[in-house]
Amino acid sequence: MNLRELSHLLKLSQTTVSRALNGFPEVSRDTRMRVQQAAELHGYHPNRSAAGLATGRAGAIGIVFVGGANFGPHQSEFLGGLSKRLKENEIDILITTVESTNAEMAAYRRLAASKRVDAVVLHSPTLVDERIELLKRLRMPFVLHGRTQDSSNFAHMDIDNEGSIKRATSYLLDLGHTRIGLVNGFRGRTFAEHRQSGFDTALAERGLASDPLLIGNGEFTDEAGFRFMKNFLQLPKPPTAVLAGSMMSALGALRAIRTAGLVVGQDISLIAHDDVFPYLNAENMVPTLSTTRSSIGAAGTRIGELLMQLLSGVAPEQLQDIWPVDLVVRASTGPVTRN
Amino acid sequence: MNLRELSHLLKLSQTTVSRALNGFPEVSRDTRMRVQQAAELHGYHPNRSAAGLATGRAGAIGIVFVGGANFGPHQSEFLGGLSKRLKENEIDILITTVESTNAEMAAYRRLAASKRVDAVVLHSPTLVDERIELLKRLRMPFVLHGRTQDSSNFAHMDIDNEGSIKRATSYLLDLGHTRIGLVNGFRGRTFAEHRQSGFDTALAERGLASDPLLIGNGEFTDEAGFRFMKNFLQLPKPPTAVLAGSMMSALGALRAIRTAGLVVGQDISLIAHDDVFPYLNAENMVPTLSTTRSSIGAAGTRIGELLMQLLSGVAPEQLQDIWPVDLVVRASTGPVTRN
DNA sequence: CTGAAAGCGCTTACAG
DNA sequence: CTGAAAGCGCTTACAG
């Protein structure tokens, strides 16, 4: 069933049927009802390619992932949240995966030239990120999940990683901890730099400096969490508290602590960053985990909203959100007990 | 840059340029080279909507998820694997999320009528699954990840859940365990039924029957794993070995076992089903986890291949794969030590 | 080996 | 409030 057939059936022109279906005001109430009912009855949906060709709009948002490694639990939560908002406008999500950063750049060129998507979600930025300039040059609307060094002139949404870690670190300092470990992401990534900076600032406020031996930069995997924590604990002066960058890192860290015969919340304090995975709950851990918490799913939903606004003409400068992060104190943190 | 502009530039017809770019044989080598170089130079990519309208092919595969809850680590691993294969053909993945099964059916109607995708990946089947008939009626090509009661006449790929659990159960029986717990998915889902059936069969072969009190049906989350295991351990006659349906369930189960003061691999044996998440490795656990193992990412890649074959005209009956599942024995399983 | 032209199924400016 | 017709940018049967 296409528009021509449907309009024949209704003895109307394609123009009128199209207008009725697309909610144009000049169609009479009667006609609109008749058309909508017939469309429903016959399961008519406009051919997206034809509509896209005629309007220049694709009805989809793109997102590019580099490598399978970049496609984990954070991504699925984010996508779940994003699609929750986009589906209200019947906008689909188009996923492209590539193997390298070069291929990622090529993917944006292809998406732009082929008009496959109306906008893209950019993510995992570095402080200086060449992809921004490319997307601007391509005139491809985008919302960045995260920030760069200077994000003033484009749409973005980020959480306050710096403030979050600063607060968590200050809280540990209040408890008497002075040797604090940080399991962080890779250097260069904005979120990791921000976390590092919040960490350093909190320490500096107490006249302390961060110890490079107490910092791990890597993936947010169980394995890396285990490895970093194990290394920390083997130091001559191990930390009495540790900040883990994600729930996955925390799982590994918890294991390393247990393996060393220590008790979390007594011998060593642990705070994890919790992106809120429905299948892995900080409250259910033993002991319950203190966390810096911010739902990455909610971030996805918010970015969906920003995308819709961007496409409806709102200036990118007006579409900039920084979310505060909760500090949730549970049983994995306590006063320092060793020296 | 569109085809008209590019062909003007080259002083060729659109026909020839299109043919050169699409690899038609009748174009001279020289012309093809010139065209390809010019396209490259100017970053020309055909407008997908126009190409789609002309050919009837969308260049994308659809996948529908019901609710955010259905969009977790298994899905991201699967999608990563799927896109690995699809990107070779420059096929993108179109994600749609919906809130209910009814909405899922409507989504397929919409995808089919609007010709937004060339095929869909159907997943999470029940033994009798109404979506199959719908897709057939819509003439929407599909590959099922999983199986139904009778999968003989459509393309599908599944792992041998029944054989996998049967073997794991037999192995535990060999070690002297007779009270074995099963943390499974929801009844009705094919994979859960198959696992249950493999479990029952292995027990029956030794003249044993499965105890309903030793079976948990639910989500594969850390929380559910903890809850089921905790319940098992509070029974008058707790199990001496447990099969956990996923790594997430296993995390919760491990926690419940530790909380009860028991030692995995000594007081109680544990085998988890491992879908192979890069960020959560059974080999790195303490103790290392025995698993039934099958990469869900590899399954995604295989389904990508089946989709490409299906779209190139291979009969669905020829596109049916059942993969055996590894039993990997590590330190979390051992001979029964209690009665 | 190359090209002119029809057609895919919509949307929308223009006319009434 | 409704309709005839042009046009979006490709692909491809047909002709040479």
Short mmCIF file of N, CA and C in Angstrom, two decimals, chain A residues 45-134:
data_model
loop_
_atom_site.label_atom_id
_atom_site.label_comp_id
_atom_site.label_asym_id
_atom_site.label_seq_id
_atom_site.Cartn_x
_atom_site.Cartn_y
_atom_site.Cartn_z
N HIS A 45 2.16 3.06 5.95
CA HIS A 45 3.21 3.91 6.51
C HIS A 45 4.01 4.44 5.34
N PRO A 46 4.28 5.73 5.31
CA PRO A 46 5.02 6.27 4.16
C PRO A 46 6.37 5.59 3.97
N ASN A 47 6.71 5.37 2.75
CA ASN A 47 8.03 4.86 2.41
C ASN A 47 9.07 5.87 2.89
N ARG A 48 9.94 5.43 3.81
CA ARG A 48 10.88 6.36 4.45
C ARG A 48 11.88 6.91 3.44
N SER A 49 12.27 6.10 2.46
CA SER A 49 13.23 6.59 1.47
C SER A 49 12.61 7.70 0.64
N ALA A 50 11.37 7.50 0.24
CA ALA A 50 10.69 8.52 -0.56
C ALA A 50 10.49 9.79 0.25
N ALA A 51 10.03 9.62 1.48
CA ALA A 51 9.82 10.79 2.33
C ALA A 51 11.16 11.49 2.59
N GLY A 52 12.19 10.69 2.81
CA GLY A 52 13.51 11.26 3.07
C GLY A 52 14.03 12.03 1.87
N LEU A 53 13.80 11.47 0.70
CA LEU A 53 14.27 12.13 -0.52
C LEU A 53 13.53 13.45 -0.72
N ALA A 54 12.24 13.42 -0.44
CA ALA A 54 11.44 14.62 -0.65
C ALA A 54 11.72 15.71 0.39
N THR A 55 11.95 15.31 1.60
CA THR A 55 12.11 16.31 2.67
C THR A 55 13.55 16.61 3.03
N GLY A 56 14.45 15.69 2.68
CA GLY A 56 15.82 15.86 3.12
C GLY A 56 16.06 15.41 4.54
N ARG A 57 15.03 14.91 5.18
CA ARG A 57 15.20 14.41 6.55
C ARG A 57 15.16 12.89 6.59
N ALA A 58 16.07 12.31 7.36
CA ALA A 58 16.22 10.86 7.35
C ALA A 58 15.37 10.17 8.41
N GLY A 59 15.00 10.91 9.44
CA GLY A 59 14.23 10.28 10.51
C GLY A 59 15.05 9.35 11.37
N ALA A 60 16.35 9.58 11.40
CA ALA A 60 17.22 8.74 12.22
C ALA A 60 18.38 9.56 12.75
N ILE A 61 18.88 9.11 13.88
CA ILE A 61 20.04 9.71 14.52
C ILE A 61 21.16 8.68 14.46
N GLY A 62 22.37 9.12 14.16
CA GLY A 62 23.48 8.19 14.04
C GLY A 62 24.36 8.16 15.27
N ILE A 63 24.98 7.02 15.48
CA ILE A 63 26.00 6.95 16.52
C ILE A 63 27.06 5.94 16.08
N VAL A 64 28.30 6.35 16.19
CA VAL A 64 29.40 5.54 15.68
C VAL A 64 30.20 5.00 16.86
N PHE A 65 30.49 3.72 16.82
CA PHE A 65 31.32 3.11 17.86
C PHE A 65 32.62 2.61 17.24
N VAL A 66 33.70 2.89 17.94
CA VAL A 66 34.99 2.42 17.45
C VAL A 66 35.31 1.09 18.11
N GLY A 67 35.35 0.04 17.30
CA GLY A 67 35.74 -1.27 17.80
C GLY A 67 34.69 -1.88 18.71
N GLY A 68 34.74 -3.18 18.84
CA GLY A 68 33.81 -3.85 19.73
C GLY A 68 34.05 -3.45 21.17
N ALA A 69 35.30 -3.15 21.51
CA ALA A 69 35.67 -2.85 22.89
C ALA A 69 34.91 -1.63 23.40
N ASN A 70 34.56 -0.77 22.50
CA ASN A 70 33.86 0.47 22.86
C ASN A 70 32.36 0.24 23.03
N PHE A 71 31.94 -0.99 22.90
CA PHE A 71 30.52 -1.29 22.86
C PHE A 71 30.15 -2.19 24.03
N GLY A 72 30.10 -1.61 25.19
CA GLY A 72 29.86 -2.41 26.38
C GLY A 72 28.63 -1.98 27.14
N PRO A 73 28.62 -2.21 28.43
CA PRO A 73 27.45 -1.93 29.25
C PRO A 73 27.09 -0.45 29.30
N HIS A 74 28.08 0.42 29.28
CA HIS A 74 27.78 1.85 29.28
C HIS A 74 27.01 2.23 28.03
N GLN A 75 27.45 1.67 26.92
CA GLN A 75 26.82 2.01 25.64
C GLN A 75 25.39 1.52 25.56
N SER A 76 25.15 0.30 26.05
CA SER A 76 23.78 -0.21 25.93
C SER A 76 22.84 0.58 26.85
N GLU A 77 23.31 0.93 28.03
CA GLU A 77 22.47 1.74 28.91
C GLU A 77 22.17 3.09 28.27
N PHE A 78 23.20 3.68 27.71
CA PHE A 78 23.03 4.99 27.07
C PHE A 78 22.04 4.89 25.92
N LEU A 79 22.21 3.90 25.08
CA LEU A 79 21.33 3.72 23.93
C LEU A 79 19.90 3.47 24.36
N GLY A 80 19.74 2.71 25.42
CA GLY A 80 18.40 2.47 25.94
C GLY A 80 17.72 3.78 26.32
N GLY A 81 18.47 4.64 27.00
CA GLY A 81 17.92 5.93 27.41
C GLY A 81 17.67 6.84 26.22
N LEU A 82 18.60 6.83 25.29
CA LEU A 82 18.46 7.68 24.10
C LEU A 82 17.22 7.30 23.31
N SER A 83 17.05 6.03 23.09
CA SER A 83 15.94 5.61 22.25
C SER A 83 14.60 5.85 22.95
N LYS A 84 14.63 5.85 24.26
CA LYS A 84 13.41 6.14 25.02
C LYS A 84 12.84 7.51 24.62
N ARG A 85 13.72 8.47 24.43
CA ARG A 85 13.27 9.80 24.02
C ARG A 85 12.98 9.86 22.52
N LEU A 86 13.85 9.28 21.73
CA LEU A 86 13.73 9.42 20.28
C LEU A 86 12.49 8.73 19.74
N LYS A 87 12.08 7.66 20.38
CA LYS A 87 10.94 6.95 19.83
C LYS A 87 9.65 7.77 19.93
N GLU A 88 9.61 8.73 20.84
CA GLU A 88 8.44 9.59 20.90
C GLU A 88 8.22 10.33 19.59
N ASN A 89 9.31 10.61 18.90
CA ASN A 89 9.21 11.30 17.60
C ASN A 89 9.37 10.33 16.43
N GLU A 90 9.27 9.03 16.73
CA GLU A 90 9.48 8.01 15.70
C GLU A 90 10.83 8.18 14.99
N ILE A 91 11.82 8.57 15.76
CA ILE A 91 13.18 8.67 15.22
C ILE A 91 13.93 7.40 15.60
N ASP A 92 14.55 6.76 14.65
CA ASP A 92 15.31 5.55 14.94
C ASP A 92 16.78 5.86 15.16
N ILE A 93 17.48 4.89 15.67
CA ILE A 93 18.91 5.05 15.92
C ILE A 93 19.68 4.19 14.92
N LEU A 94 20.61 4.81 14.24
CA LEU A 94 21.41 4.08 13.27
C LEU A 94 22.80 3.88 13.85
N ILE A 95 23.18 2.63 13.98
CA ILE A 95 24.47 2.31 14.59
C ILE A 95 25.47 1.92 13.52
N THR A 96 26.63 2.52 13.60
CA THR A 96 27.72 2.18 12.70
C THR A 96 28.91 1.81 13.56
N THR A 97 29.59 0.73 13.27
CA THR A 97 30.82 0.48 14.00
C THR A 97 31.99 0.51 13.02
N VAL A 98 33.12 0.93 13.54
CA VAL A 98 34.33 1.06 12.73
C VAL A 98 35.51 0.55 13.55
N GLU A 99 36.65 0.40 12.90
CA GLU A 99 37.78 -0.20 13.60
C GLU A 99 38.80 0.81 14.13
N SER A 100 38.80 2.00 13.56
CA SER A 100 39.84 2.95 13.94
C SER A 100 39.27 4.36 13.96
N THR A 101 40.01 5.28 14.52
CA THR A 101 39.56 6.66 14.57
C THR A 101 39.48 7.25 13.16
N ASN A 102 40.42 6.84 12.31
CA ASN A 102 40.33 7.28 10.92
C ASN A 102 39.04 6.81 10.27
N ALA A 103 38.72 5.56 10.52
CA ALA A 103 37.49 5.00 9.96
C ALA A 103 36.28 5.72 10.56
N GLU A 104 36.41 6.18 11.78
CA GLU A 104 35.30 6.91 12.39
C GLU A 104 35.06 8.21 11.63
N MET A 105 36.14 8.90 11.31
CA MET A 105 36.02 10.15 10.55
C MET A 105 35.35 9.87 9.20
N ALA A 106 35.79 8.80 8.56
CA ALA A 106 35.21 8.44 7.26
C ALA A 106 33.73 8.12 7.42
N ALA A 107 33.38 7.50 8.53
CA ALA A 107 31.98 7.14 8.75
C ALA A 107 31.11 8.40 8.84
N TYR A 108 31.61 9.44 9.49
CA TYR A 108 30.83 10.68 9.57
C TYR A 108 30.68 11.30 8.18
N ARG A 109 31.74 11.25 7.40
CA ARG A 109 31.64 11.79 6.03
C ARG A 109 30.57 11.05 5.25
N ARG A 110 30.58 9.73 5.40
CA ARG A 110 29.61 8.92 4.68
C ARG A 110 28.18 9.22 5.17
N LEU A 111 28.01 9.27 6.48
CA LEU A 111 26.68 9.54 7.03
C LEU A 111 26.16 10.89 6.55
N ALA A 112 27.07 11.85 6.50
CA ALA A 112 26.66 13.20 6.09
C ALA A 112 26.33 13.23 4.60
N ALA A 113 27.22 12.71 3.79
CA ALA A 113 27.04 12.79 2.34
C ALA A 113 25.83 11.97 1.90
N SER A 114 25.62 10.84 2.53
CA SER A 114 24.52 9.98 2.09
C SER A 114 23.20 10.39 2.75
N LYS A 115 23.25 11.39 3.61
CA LYS A 115 22.04 11.89 4.29
C LYS A 115 21.26 10.77 4.96
N ARG A 116 21.99 9.89 5.60
CA ARG A 116 21.37 8.72 6.23
C ARG A 116 20.78 9.07 7.58
N VAL A 117 21.35 10.09 8.22
CA VAL A 117 20.88 10.50 9.55
C VAL A 117 20.75 12.02 9.59
N ASP A 118 19.93 12.50 10.51
CA ASP A 118 19.72 13.95 10.62
C ASP A 118 20.71 14.60 11.57
N ALA A 119 21.29 13.78 12.43
CA ALA A 119 22.25 14.30 13.41
C ALA A 119 22.98 13.10 13.97
N VAL A 120 24.06 13.36 14.68
CA VAL A 120 24.75 12.25 15.34
C VAL A 120 25.00 12.59 16.81
N VAL A 121 25.14 11.53 17.58
CA VAL A 121 25.60 11.67 18.96
C VAL A 121 27.10 11.40 18.94
N LEU A 122 27.86 12.39 19.36
CA LEU A 122 29.30 12.21 19.46
C LEU A 122 29.58 11.83 20.91
N HIS A 123 30.56 10.96 21.11
CA HIS A 123 30.80 10.55 22.50
C HIS A 123 32.28 10.23 22.72
N SER A 124 32.61 10.02 23.98
CA SER A 124 33.98 9.68 24.38
C SER A 124 35.00 10.70 23.87
N PRO A 125 34.79 11.99 24.16
CA PRO A 125 35.68 13.02 23.64
C PRO A 125 37.02 13.08 24.38
N THR A 126 38.01 13.54 23.68
CA THR A 126 39.26 13.95 24.30
C THR A 126 39.20 15.46 24.51
N LEU A 127 40.15 16.01 25.27
CA LEU A 127 40.09 17.44 25.58
C LEU A 127 40.11 18.27 24.31
N VAL A 128 40.96 17.86 23.38
CA VAL A 128 40.96 18.47 22.05
C VAL A 128 40.53 17.37 21.10
N ASP A 129 39.44 17.59 20.39
CA ASP A 129 38.86 16.49 19.64
C ASP A 129 38.59 16.89 18.19
N GLU A 130 39.33 16.28 17.30
CA GLU A 130 39.27 16.65 15.89
C GLU A 130 37.92 16.37 15.25
N ARG A 131 37.14 15.49 15.90
CA ARG A 131 35.86 15.13 15.29
C ARG A 131 34.88 16.30 15.29
N ILE A 132 35.05 17.19 16.27
CA ILE A 132 34.18 18.36 16.36
C ILE A 132 34.27 19.20 15.09
N GLU A 133 35.50 19.53 14.71
CA GLU A 133 35.70 20.36 13.52
C GLU A 133 35.15 19.69 12.29
N LEU A 134 35.38 18.39 12.20
CA LEU A 134 34.88 17.65 11.04
C LEU A 134 33.36 17.77 10.93
#
